Short mmCIF file of C-alpha atoms in Angstrom, two decimals:
data_model
loop_
_atom_site.label_atom_id
_atom_site.label_comp_id
_atom_site.label_asym_id
_atom_site.label_seq_id
_atom_site.Cartn_x
_atom_site.Cartn_y
_atom_site.Cartn_z
CA UNK A 1 -191.82 -4.17 142.23
CA UNK A 2 -195.41 -4.24 143.81
CA UNK A 3 -197.42 -3.75 140.73
CA UNK A 4 -200.86 -2.51 139.98
CA UNK A 5 -202.39 -3.24 136.65
CA UNK A 6 -204.96 -0.43 135.94
CA UNK A 7 -207.70 0.53 133.92
CA UNK A 8 -208.20 4.04 134.90
CA UNK A 9 -211.64 5.87 135.71
CA UNK A 10 -212.86 7.46 132.46
CA UNK A 11 -216.38 8.49 131.01
CA UNK A 12 -219.44 6.98 132.77
CA UNK A 13 -219.90 3.65 130.86
CA UNK A 14 -216.82 3.91 129.01
CA UNK A 15 -215.81 0.35 127.90
CA UNK A 16 -211.97 0.66 127.72
CA UNK A 17 -211.63 -3.05 127.85
CA UNK A 18 -213.51 -3.68 124.65
CA UNK A 19 -211.70 -6.40 122.91
CA UNK A 20 -212.96 -5.98 119.34
CA UNK A 21 -213.26 -2.92 117.49
CA UNK A 22 -213.18 0.23 119.60
CA UNK A 23 -213.30 1.75 123.08
CA UNK A 24 -216.29 3.96 123.69
CA UNK A 25 -219.62 4.27 125.79
CA UNK A 26 -222.03 2.00 124.25
CA UNK A 27 -225.73 2.23 123.61
CA UNK A 28 -226.36 0.13 126.73
CA UNK A 29 -224.04 -0.09 129.60
CA UNK A 30 -221.68 -2.95 128.76
CA UNK A 31 -218.25 -4.10 129.72
CA UNK A 32 -215.78 -6.68 128.53
CA UNK A 33 -213.43 -8.14 130.82
CA UNK A 34 -210.00 -6.58 131.04
CA UNK A 35 -208.21 -9.83 129.67
CA UNK A 36 -205.25 -7.84 128.03
CA UNK A 37 -204.20 -6.62 131.69
CA UNK A 38 -205.36 -9.87 133.46
CA UNK A 39 -202.95 -11.91 131.43
CA UNK A 40 -199.79 -10.22 132.49
CA UNK A 41 -201.22 -9.75 136.14
CA UNK A 42 -201.51 -13.61 136.18
CA UNK A 43 -197.47 -13.48 135.31
CA UNK A 44 -196.65 -11.20 138.28
CA UNK A 45 -196.86 -12.55 141.76
CA UNK A 46 -198.60 -10.35 144.38
CA UNK A 47 -199.84 -7.85 141.77
CA UNK A 48 -203.36 -6.46 141.52
CA UNK A 49 -205.71 -5.87 138.68
CA UNK A 50 -208.10 -2.68 139.08
CA UNK A 51 -210.69 -2.26 136.33
CA UNK A 52 -212.45 1.18 137.56
CA UNK A 53 -215.16 1.91 135.02
CA UNK A 54 -217.26 -1.13 135.42
CA UNK A 55 -216.64 -0.99 139.30
CA UNK A 56 -217.53 2.68 139.39
CA UNK A 57 -214.07 3.51 140.93
CA UNK A 58 -213.50 7.16 140.78
CA UNK A 59 -210.32 9.12 140.57
CA UNK A 60 -210.03 9.61 144.35
CA UNK A 61 -210.53 5.80 145.12
CA UNK A 62 -208.11 5.14 142.22
CA UNK A 63 -205.28 7.28 143.63
CA UNK A 64 -205.85 5.99 147.26
CA UNK A 65 -205.20 2.49 145.95
CA UNK A 66 -202.40 3.29 143.73
CA UNK A 67 -200.31 5.07 146.27
CA UNK A 68 -199.55 1.52 147.78
CA UNK A 69 -197.77 0.39 144.59
CA UNK A 70 -194.38 0.88 143.27
CA UNK A 71 -195.28 0.06 139.55
CA UNK A 72 -198.47 1.08 137.84
CA UNK A 73 -199.20 -0.38 134.31
CA UNK A 74 -202.02 1.48 132.58
CA UNK A 75 -203.82 0.06 129.51
CA UNK A 76 -204.60 2.79 127.30
CA UNK A 77 -206.16 3.35 123.95
CA UNK A 78 -206.43 6.18 121.26
CA UNK A 79 -209.49 7.85 122.62
CA UNK A 80 -208.59 7.54 126.27
CA UNK A 81 -204.87 8.56 126.20
CA UNK A 82 -205.33 12.11 127.32
CA UNK A 83 -207.56 10.97 130.35
CA UNK A 84 -205.19 8.26 131.14
CA UNK A 85 -202.28 10.59 131.09
CA UNK A 86 -203.90 12.81 133.67
CA UNK A 87 -204.57 9.78 135.86
CA UNK A 88 -200.82 9.02 135.66
CA UNK A 89 -199.79 12.49 136.18
CA UNK A 90 -202.01 12.39 139.59
CA UNK A 91 -200.51 9.20 140.70
CA UNK A 92 -197.00 10.53 140.20
CA UNK A 93 -197.56 13.63 141.88
CA UNK A 94 -198.65 11.89 145.21
CA UNK A 95 -195.80 9.47 144.88
CA UNK A 96 -193.19 10.66 142.66
CA UNK A 97 -191.08 7.29 142.94
CA UNK A 98 -193.70 5.44 141.23
CA UNK A 99 -192.83 3.85 137.98
CA UNK A 100 -195.70 4.11 135.23
CA UNK A 101 -196.02 1.97 132.19
CA UNK A 102 -198.56 2.52 129.33
CA UNK A 103 -199.71 -0.60 127.32
CA UNK A 104 -202.11 -1.15 124.62
CA UNK A 105 -202.59 -0.90 120.91
CA UNK A 106 -202.01 3.03 120.79
CA UNK A 107 -198.80 2.59 122.77
CA UNK A 108 -197.69 -0.35 120.73
CA UNK A 109 -198.09 1.63 117.34
CA UNK A 110 -197.12 5.00 118.66
CA UNK A 111 -194.62 4.46 121.48
CA UNK A 112 -192.89 7.91 120.86
CA UNK A 113 -196.11 9.89 120.87
CA UNK A 114 -197.37 7.93 123.86
CA UNK A 115 -194.28 8.67 125.82
CA UNK A 116 -194.41 12.44 124.97
CA UNK A 117 -198.13 12.53 126.04
CA UNK A 118 -196.99 12.94 129.49
CA UNK A 119 -193.79 13.28 131.51
CA UNK A 120 -195.38 10.83 134.10
CA UNK A 121 -195.08 7.83 131.63
CA UNK A 122 -191.67 6.13 132.13
CA UNK A 123 -192.09 3.40 129.61
CA UNK A 124 -194.34 1.90 127.15
CA UNK A 125 -194.86 -1.76 125.98
CA UNK A 126 -194.91 -2.30 122.35
CA UNK A 127 -196.75 -5.24 120.59
CA UNK A 128 -197.51 -8.23 122.78
CA UNK A 129 -196.48 -6.92 126.40
CA UNK A 130 -197.36 -9.87 128.80
CA UNK A 131 -193.53 -10.79 129.40
CA UNK A 132 -192.54 -7.32 129.05
CA UNK A 133 -194.68 -6.22 132.04
CA UNK A 134 -193.31 -9.12 133.99
CA UNK A 135 -189.63 -8.50 133.30
CA UNK A 136 -190.06 -4.85 134.24
CA UNK A 137 -192.06 -5.74 137.44
CA UNK A 138 -189.08 -8.00 138.40
CA UNK A 139 -186.81 -5.06 138.46
CA UNK A 140 -184.82 -5.71 135.25
CA UNK A 141 -183.15 -2.74 133.99
CA UNK A 142 -185.30 -1.09 131.34
CA UNK A 143 -182.49 -1.13 128.81
CA UNK A 144 -182.48 -5.01 128.98
CA UNK A 145 -186.51 -5.52 128.31
CA UNK A 146 -187.30 -6.34 124.74
CA UNK A 147 -190.34 -4.64 123.23
CA UNK A 148 -190.12 -1.56 125.58
CA UNK A 149 -189.60 2.12 125.01
CA UNK A 150 -188.78 4.45 127.74
CA UNK A 151 -187.15 7.67 128.62
CA UNK A 152 -183.31 7.93 129.44
CA UNK A 153 -181.68 10.98 130.16
CA UNK A 154 -184.20 13.15 128.27
CA UNK A 155 -184.24 10.92 125.20
CA UNK A 156 -186.53 8.24 124.11
CA UNK A 157 -184.82 4.79 123.55
CA UNK A 158 -186.60 2.00 121.61
CA UNK A 159 -185.43 -1.43 122.65
CA UNK A 160 -185.44 -4.39 120.06
CA UNK A 161 -188.79 -5.91 119.27
CA UNK A 162 -190.12 -8.74 121.46
CA UNK A 163 -191.01 -12.00 119.63
CA UNK A 164 -194.72 -12.86 119.56
CA UNK A 165 -195.43 -15.64 122.11
CA UNK A 166 -195.21 -19.11 120.14
CA UNK A 167 -196.55 -21.20 122.75
CA UNK A 168 -199.79 -19.74 124.19
CA UNK A 169 -199.96 -22.60 126.75
CA UNK A 170 -197.21 -20.99 128.40
CA UNK A 171 -199.36 -18.18 129.53
CA UNK A 172 -201.11 -18.66 133.23
CA UNK A 173 -204.90 -18.83 133.20
CA UNK A 174 -206.66 -15.49 133.53
CA UNK A 175 -209.49 -16.89 135.62
CA UNK A 176 -207.75 -16.93 138.90
CA UNK A 177 -206.96 -13.19 138.49
CA UNK A 178 -210.64 -12.46 137.63
CA UNK A 179 -211.63 -14.35 140.89
CA UNK A 180 -209.14 -12.49 142.89
CA UNK A 181 -209.64 -8.80 141.75
CA UNK A 182 -212.97 -8.54 139.73
CA UNK A 183 -216.62 -8.73 140.74
CA UNK A 184 -217.93 -10.57 137.73
CA UNK A 185 -221.49 -9.20 138.27
CA UNK A 186 -220.24 -5.87 137.00
CA UNK A 187 -219.72 -7.21 133.70
CA UNK A 188 -222.51 -7.48 131.25
CA UNK A 189 -223.07 -7.52 127.39
CA UNK A 190 -226.59 -7.20 126.17
CA UNK A 191 -226.61 -10.19 123.93
CA UNK A 192 -225.03 -12.57 126.46
CA UNK A 193 -226.46 -14.41 129.42
CA UNK A 194 -226.06 -12.74 132.67
CA UNK A 195 -223.44 -13.11 134.45
CA UNK A 196 -220.97 -13.91 131.76
CA UNK A 197 -217.45 -14.65 131.58
CA UNK A 198 -215.04 -14.14 128.72
CA UNK A 199 -211.44 -14.95 127.84
CA UNK A 200 -209.10 -15.78 124.93
CA UNK A 201 -208.20 -19.17 123.53
CA UNK A 202 -205.66 -17.62 121.22
CA UNK A 203 -204.51 -14.67 119.57
CA UNK A 204 -204.13 -13.15 116.20
CA UNK A 205 -206.31 -13.45 113.23
CA UNK A 206 -205.65 -14.77 109.53
CA UNK A 207 -208.24 -12.32 108.22
CA UNK A 208 -206.90 -9.23 106.65
CA UNK A 209 -209.64 -6.95 107.49
CA UNK A 210 -208.52 -3.37 107.17
CA UNK A 211 -210.32 -1.86 110.02
CA UNK A 212 -209.49 -4.45 112.60
CA UNK A 213 -207.43 -3.13 115.60
CA UNK A 214 -205.82 -5.88 117.44
CA UNK A 215 -204.43 -8.27 114.53
CA UNK A 216 -202.87 -5.15 112.99
CA UNK A 217 -201.38 -3.74 116.20
CA UNK A 218 -200.75 -6.56 118.85
CA UNK A 219 -201.78 -10.07 118.06
CA UNK A 220 -200.77 -10.32 114.46
CA UNK A 221 -202.24 -12.24 111.41
CA UNK A 222 -201.21 -15.79 112.56
CA UNK A 223 -203.58 -17.33 114.76
CA UNK A 224 -201.53 -18.64 117.79
CA UNK A 225 -203.66 -20.91 119.91
CA UNK A 226 -203.75 -22.68 123.33
CA UNK A 227 -204.20 -26.40 123.12
CA UNK A 228 -207.74 -27.66 123.34
CA UNK A 229 -206.60 -29.61 126.53
CA UNK A 230 -205.43 -26.43 128.18
CA UNK A 231 -208.70 -24.52 127.16
CA UNK A 232 -210.82 -27.29 128.46
CA UNK A 233 -208.97 -27.53 131.83
CA UNK A 234 -209.29 -23.87 132.55
CA UNK A 235 -213.01 -24.00 131.63
CA UNK A 236 -213.53 -26.64 134.25
CA UNK A 237 -211.74 -24.54 136.59
CA UNK A 238 -213.70 -21.75 135.71
CA UNK A 239 -216.89 -23.68 136.49
CA UNK A 240 -215.80 -24.20 139.82
CA UNK A 241 -214.57 -20.79 140.69
CA UNK A 242 -217.62 -19.13 139.10
CA UNK A 243 -220.75 -21.52 139.65
CA UNK A 244 -222.99 -18.19 138.98
CA UNK A 245 -221.89 -17.90 135.50
CA UNK A 246 -224.61 -18.49 132.94
CA UNK A 247 -222.37 -18.43 129.78
CA UNK A 248 -218.89 -18.42 128.79
CA UNK A 249 -217.39 -16.28 125.78
CA UNK A 250 -214.54 -16.99 123.67
CA UNK A 251 -213.21 -13.61 122.75
CA UNK A 252 -210.66 -14.67 120.09
CA UNK A 253 -210.84 -12.38 117.10
CA UNK A 254 -211.96 -15.50 115.05
CA UNK A 255 -212.58 -18.55 117.21
CA UNK A 256 -213.76 -20.44 114.08
CA UNK A 257 -210.58 -19.57 112.24
CA UNK A 258 -209.22 -23.14 112.71
CA UNK A 259 -212.24 -25.31 112.33
CA UNK A 260 -210.67 -28.74 113.47
CA UNK A 261 -209.56 -27.04 116.74
CA UNK A 262 -212.71 -25.32 117.20
CA UNK A 263 -214.70 -28.89 116.82
CA UNK A 264 -212.21 -30.40 119.27
CA UNK A 265 -212.70 -27.94 121.86
CA UNK A 266 -216.47 -27.90 121.43
CA UNK A 267 -216.30 -31.67 122.08
CA UNK A 268 -214.26 -31.34 125.32
CA UNK A 269 -216.67 -28.69 126.50
CA UNK A 270 -219.69 -30.97 125.82
CA UNK A 271 -218.49 -33.13 128.74
CA UNK A 272 -218.61 -30.02 130.99
CA UNK A 273 -222.31 -29.23 130.18
CA UNK A 274 -221.39 -25.49 129.60
CA UNK A 275 -223.51 -22.87 127.43
CA UNK A 276 -220.80 -20.92 125.37
CA UNK A 277 -220.56 -18.54 122.53
CA UNK A 278 -217.89 -17.15 120.50
CA UNK A 279 -216.73 -14.68 117.71
CA UNK A 280 -216.97 -16.38 114.14
CA UNK A 281 -216.98 -15.43 110.52
CA UNK A 282 -220.03 -15.88 108.33
CA UNK A 283 -218.56 -18.99 106.65
CA UNK A 284 -218.84 -21.83 108.93
CA UNK A 285 -220.34 -24.97 107.28
CA UNK A 286 -223.61 -26.34 108.42
CA UNK A 287 -221.97 -29.60 109.74
CA UNK A 288 -219.70 -27.83 112.04
CA UNK A 289 -222.38 -25.37 113.19
CA UNK A 290 -224.48 -28.52 114.28
CA UNK A 291 -221.62 -30.26 116.25
CA UNK A 292 -220.83 -26.93 118.06
CA UNK A 293 -224.59 -26.54 118.82
CA UNK A 294 -224.88 -29.97 120.08
CA UNK A 295 -221.87 -29.21 122.23
CA UNK A 296 -223.40 -26.42 124.15
CA UNK A 297 -222.67 -23.41 121.59
CA UNK A 298 -225.59 -20.65 121.97
CA UNK A 299 -224.45 -17.77 119.97
CA UNK A 300 -222.13 -16.53 117.24
CA UNK A 301 -221.06 -13.00 117.20
CA UNK A 302 -220.81 -12.26 113.51
CA UNK A 303 -219.22 -9.22 111.70
CA UNK A 304 -221.09 -8.71 108.80
CA UNK A 305 -220.05 -5.08 108.46
CA UNK A 306 -221.70 -4.05 105.22
CA UNK A 307 -224.22 -4.99 102.83
CA UNK A 308 -222.35 -3.79 99.73
CA UNK A 309 -220.04 -6.36 98.44
CA UNK A 310 -217.64 -3.70 96.84
CA UNK A 311 -217.12 -2.19 100.46
CA UNK A 312 -216.48 -5.67 101.85
CA UNK A 313 -213.90 -6.23 99.11
CA UNK A 314 -212.40 -2.80 99.66
CA UNK A 315 -212.01 -3.70 103.50
CA UNK A 316 -210.54 -7.24 102.60
CA UNK A 317 -213.45 -8.86 104.57
CA UNK A 318 -213.17 -12.05 102.67
CA UNK A 319 -216.84 -13.00 102.79
CA UNK A 320 -219.22 -12.96 100.07
CA UNK A 321 -222.70 -11.86 100.79
CA UNK A 322 -224.38 -14.81 99.49
CA UNK A 323 -222.08 -17.06 101.64
CA UNK A 324 -223.21 -15.14 104.54
CA UNK A 325 -226.83 -15.46 103.79
CA UNK A 326 -226.20 -19.35 103.58
CA UNK A 327 -224.30 -19.19 107.07
CA UNK A 328 -227.22 -17.20 108.60
CA UNK A 329 -229.98 -19.51 107.40
CA UNK A 330 -227.97 -22.47 108.72
CA UNK A 331 -227.89 -21.00 112.23
CA UNK A 332 -231.45 -20.38 112.33
CA UNK A 333 -232.36 -23.86 111.17
CA UNK A 334 -229.99 -25.21 113.90
CA UNK A 335 -231.05 -22.91 116.47
CA UNK A 336 -227.82 -20.85 116.99
CA UNK A 337 -228.50 -17.25 117.73
CA UNK A 338 -226.47 -14.61 116.07
CA UNK A 339 -225.62 -11.04 117.27
CA UNK A 340 -224.60 -9.34 114.05
CA UNK A 341 -222.28 -6.31 113.93
CA UNK A 342 -222.38 -3.75 111.19
CA UNK A 343 -220.16 -0.62 110.45
CA UNK A 344 -221.15 2.63 108.72
CA UNK A 345 -218.47 4.91 107.31
CA UNK A 346 -216.22 2.39 105.63
CA UNK A 347 -214.55 3.30 102.33
CA UNK A 348 -216.24 4.45 100.23
CA UNK A 349 -219.86 4.83 101.87
CA UNK A 350 -222.68 6.64 100.35
CA UNK A 351 -226.13 7.30 100.98
CA UNK A 352 -226.92 4.19 98.68
CA UNK A 353 -224.56 1.94 100.36
CA UNK A 354 -225.87 2.79 103.85
CA UNK A 355 -229.51 1.97 102.73
CA UNK A 356 -228.21 -1.25 101.15
CA UNK A 357 -226.54 -2.21 104.39
CA UNK A 358 -229.83 -1.60 106.37
CA UNK A 359 -231.89 -3.66 103.87
CA UNK A 360 -229.43 -6.29 103.94
CA UNK A 361 -229.45 -6.56 107.74
CA UNK A 362 -233.22 -6.58 107.83
CA UNK A 363 -233.02 -9.40 105.24
CA UNK A 364 -230.66 -11.31 107.49
CA UNK A 365 -232.94 -10.58 110.53
CA UNK A 366 -230.42 -11.99 113.20
CA UNK A 367 -231.55 -11.86 116.58
CA UNK A 368 -229.86 -8.54 117.70
CA UNK A 369 -227.42 -6.12 116.09
CA UNK A 370 -224.71 -3.49 116.86
CA UNK A 371 -224.06 -0.73 114.66
CA UNK A 372 -220.85 1.09 114.91
CA UNK A 373 -218.97 3.95 112.96
CA UNK A 374 -215.81 3.10 111.15
CA UNK A 375 -212.88 3.74 113.70
CA UNK A 376 -209.66 4.48 111.74
CA UNK A 377 -207.25 3.62 114.54
CA UNK A 378 -203.51 4.39 114.23
CA UNK A 379 -201.70 1.34 112.90
CA UNK A 380 -204.45 0.06 110.93
CA UNK A 381 -204.67 -0.07 107.09
CA UNK A 382 -207.99 1.79 107.30
CA UNK A 383 -206.17 4.80 109.16
CA UNK A 384 -203.50 4.93 106.33
CA UNK A 385 -206.03 4.81 103.61
CA UNK A 386 -207.93 7.58 105.17
CA UNK A 387 -204.92 9.67 105.54
CA UNK A 388 -203.57 8.98 102.04
CA UNK A 389 -207.02 9.82 100.61
CA UNK A 390 -208.12 12.99 102.80
CA UNK A 391 -211.03 11.14 104.38
CA UNK A 392 -210.35 12.47 107.75
CA UNK A 393 -213.06 15.04 108.75
CA UNK A 394 -211.08 16.60 111.57
CA UNK A 395 -207.40 17.89 111.68
CA UNK A 396 -206.78 15.65 115.01
CA UNK A 397 -206.87 12.13 113.44
CA UNK A 398 -207.08 10.57 116.75
CA UNK A 399 -210.37 12.45 117.87
CA UNK A 400 -212.64 9.66 117.63
CA UNK A 401 -215.20 10.23 120.57
CA UNK A 402 -217.18 12.96 121.78
CA UNK A 403 -216.70 14.69 125.15
CA UNK A 404 -219.24 12.14 126.66
CA UNK A 405 -217.51 9.10 125.56
CA UNK A 406 -219.88 8.37 122.70
CA UNK A 407 -218.06 7.29 119.47
CA UNK A 408 -218.17 9.94 116.61
CA UNK A 409 -217.69 9.75 112.78
CA UNK A 410 -214.22 10.76 112.03
CA UNK A 411 -214.42 10.10 108.13
CA UNK A 412 -216.26 11.74 105.48
CA UNK A 413 -216.61 11.17 101.67
CA UNK A 414 -217.61 13.03 98.55
CA UNK A 415 -221.19 13.43 98.95
CA UNK A 416 -221.53 12.21 102.38
CA UNK A 417 -220.38 14.18 105.35
CA UNK A 418 -219.55 12.96 108.87
CA UNK A 419 -222.61 14.10 110.42
CA UNK A 420 -224.83 12.26 107.90
CA UNK A 421 -222.78 8.98 108.71
CA UNK A 422 -223.26 9.56 112.44
CA UNK A 423 -227.00 10.27 112.06
CA UNK A 424 -227.44 7.21 110.13
CA UNK A 425 -226.69 4.98 113.19
CA UNK A 426 -229.86 5.86 114.77
CA UNK A 427 -231.85 5.63 111.63
CA UNK A 428 -230.33 2.04 111.33
CA UNK A 429 -231.33 0.98 114.81
CA UNK A 430 -234.87 2.32 114.58
CA UNK A 431 -235.58 0.75 111.25
CA UNK A 432 -234.19 -2.60 112.25
CA UNK A 433 -235.72 -2.85 115.80
CA UNK A 434 -239.00 -1.17 115.27
CA UNK A 435 -240.49 -4.22 113.19
CA UNK A 436 -242.72 -6.80 114.36
CA UNK A 437 -240.37 -9.79 114.46
CA UNK A 438 -237.52 -7.93 116.66
CA UNK A 439 -240.09 -6.47 118.99
CA UNK A 440 -241.94 -9.98 119.41
CA UNK A 441 -238.46 -11.87 120.10
CA UNK A 442 -237.58 -9.02 122.78
CA UNK A 443 -241.01 -9.50 124.43
CA UNK A 444 -240.77 -13.24 124.24
CA UNK A 445 -237.47 -13.35 126.25
CA UNK A 446 -238.92 -11.00 128.61
CA UNK A 447 -242.06 -13.06 129.26
CA UNK A 448 -239.92 -16.31 129.73
CA UNK A 449 -237.74 -14.85 132.53
CA UNK A 450 -238.50 -12.30 135.25
CA UNK A 451 -234.81 -11.37 135.47
CA UNK A 452 -234.53 -10.97 131.78
CA UNK A 453 -237.63 -8.62 131.89
CA UNK A 454 -236.08 -6.32 134.30
CA UNK A 455 -232.69 -6.28 132.28
CA UNK A 456 -234.44 -5.46 129.06
CA UNK A 457 -236.26 -2.66 130.58
CA UNK A 458 -233.18 -1.24 132.06
CA UNK A 459 -231.44 -1.75 128.47
CA UNK A 460 -234.18 -0.03 126.75
CA UNK A 461 -234.07 2.93 128.94
CA UNK A 462 -230.25 3.26 128.49
CA UNK A 463 -230.51 2.67 124.70
CA UNK A 464 -233.12 5.69 124.32
CA UNK A 465 -231.21 7.75 126.70
CA UNK A 466 -227.99 7.10 124.59
CA UNK A 467 -229.94 8.03 121.37
CA UNK A 468 -231.08 11.14 122.80
CA UNK A 469 -227.36 12.15 123.66
CA UNK A 470 -226.43 11.28 120.22
CA UNK A 471 -228.78 13.72 118.96
CA UNK A 472 -227.51 16.33 121.22
CA UNK A 473 -223.92 15.55 119.93
CA UNK A 474 -225.09 15.70 116.47
CA UNK A 475 -226.76 19.13 116.97
CA UNK A 476 -223.59 20.45 118.50
CA UNK A 477 -221.47 19.11 115.80
CA UNK A 478 -223.70 20.65 113.04
CA UNK A 479 -223.55 24.07 115.07
CA UNK A 480 -219.75 23.79 115.10
CA UNK A 481 -219.66 23.14 111.49
CA UNK A 482 -222.03 25.99 110.58
CA UNK A 483 -219.62 28.47 112.62
#
């Protein structure tokens, strides 16, 4: 069947393709590549990938394109399911014969609930859905496709599970799909050079973090990887396809989980003369950091999460605070930039632990940070902990964004309300960035490059606009609670 892989229109600035922790509207307009859809699109000949949010494609334009396809596969998520269902219904109404499938972590964990969200949804793909999509697009009867749930005569049928892909080199490269269907200049992340390009060199993560979405729902806890030769070959190909790219990012949950392989890939990238960055845990040794830096590494994206060791242990982070400090010091000595991420509202947060985390972040003093709210997605251990302990602040446990697309606090603890957790995000940002060192770092980058200066000014405007919107959301939440 002629197939469209679709990230539907959503909230302005909504990053449905976010590959790490949550889907939401960010503090500054930022978009990750829709790699999870690009991968099956690469398996289906004559398909098309349409990523609406970053390309500013509205519902009308989306529907005009969708009517040309027999089969539409939509990547959905917990916060976007209602919106995505409405888009599916509109597609179905204009062309009733269209087959519509939903994929993504929410569909993988809650296939029955996803199918029941709308009669327009014909099937959902569970777990790793690349070859599930391929087989459905080929016209194989739904009853014969493993890893698929579907409607049959008014009843929901769950086919046997599909085995996780053992040989990741069997998957085609996504870069050709990017070239064919995406405008890469539409994708930007504040801490990466612009334009950037991201992809996966492997799936799954051996870490057991209770909050992390993808390993617990789709990828698994075994790090299944592409060979260094395969990765290097695609990167060489990507350099030819996208000569304008300033930085390549490896979006594996933990690229450094297999250090010998990471070192081998780094050495192969050195011959390509590439600038690249990756996700990393805060436990890489000095020698490996130095080697990777010498081979073109510019930045680590590191999840520090909390400054309280008990919280880190409770979420099974597997990192000691002193170990993280040692890693951070090594990166600074070697000139590797760090973008650190922190999460507020993890079990069992208090006002004191929030203060501890803010002071910890200021002590680390990495180049830039992102502060998120704990997102208890269905299928994660964090979700089950919250359900069993009564930490959910709302009856609807999947209500994790405000009406404007901004992430909201869904958990509350004794002595700490959801509004207090939500409010602490802005406090965290202000106390971190309104210090001489961060301000001087930002000014320095602006003075060094005119384009960066323009970009930082835009991002600054977006950031403070979002903070103002957050205050409006907070006031509305407090008013609702008082009522």
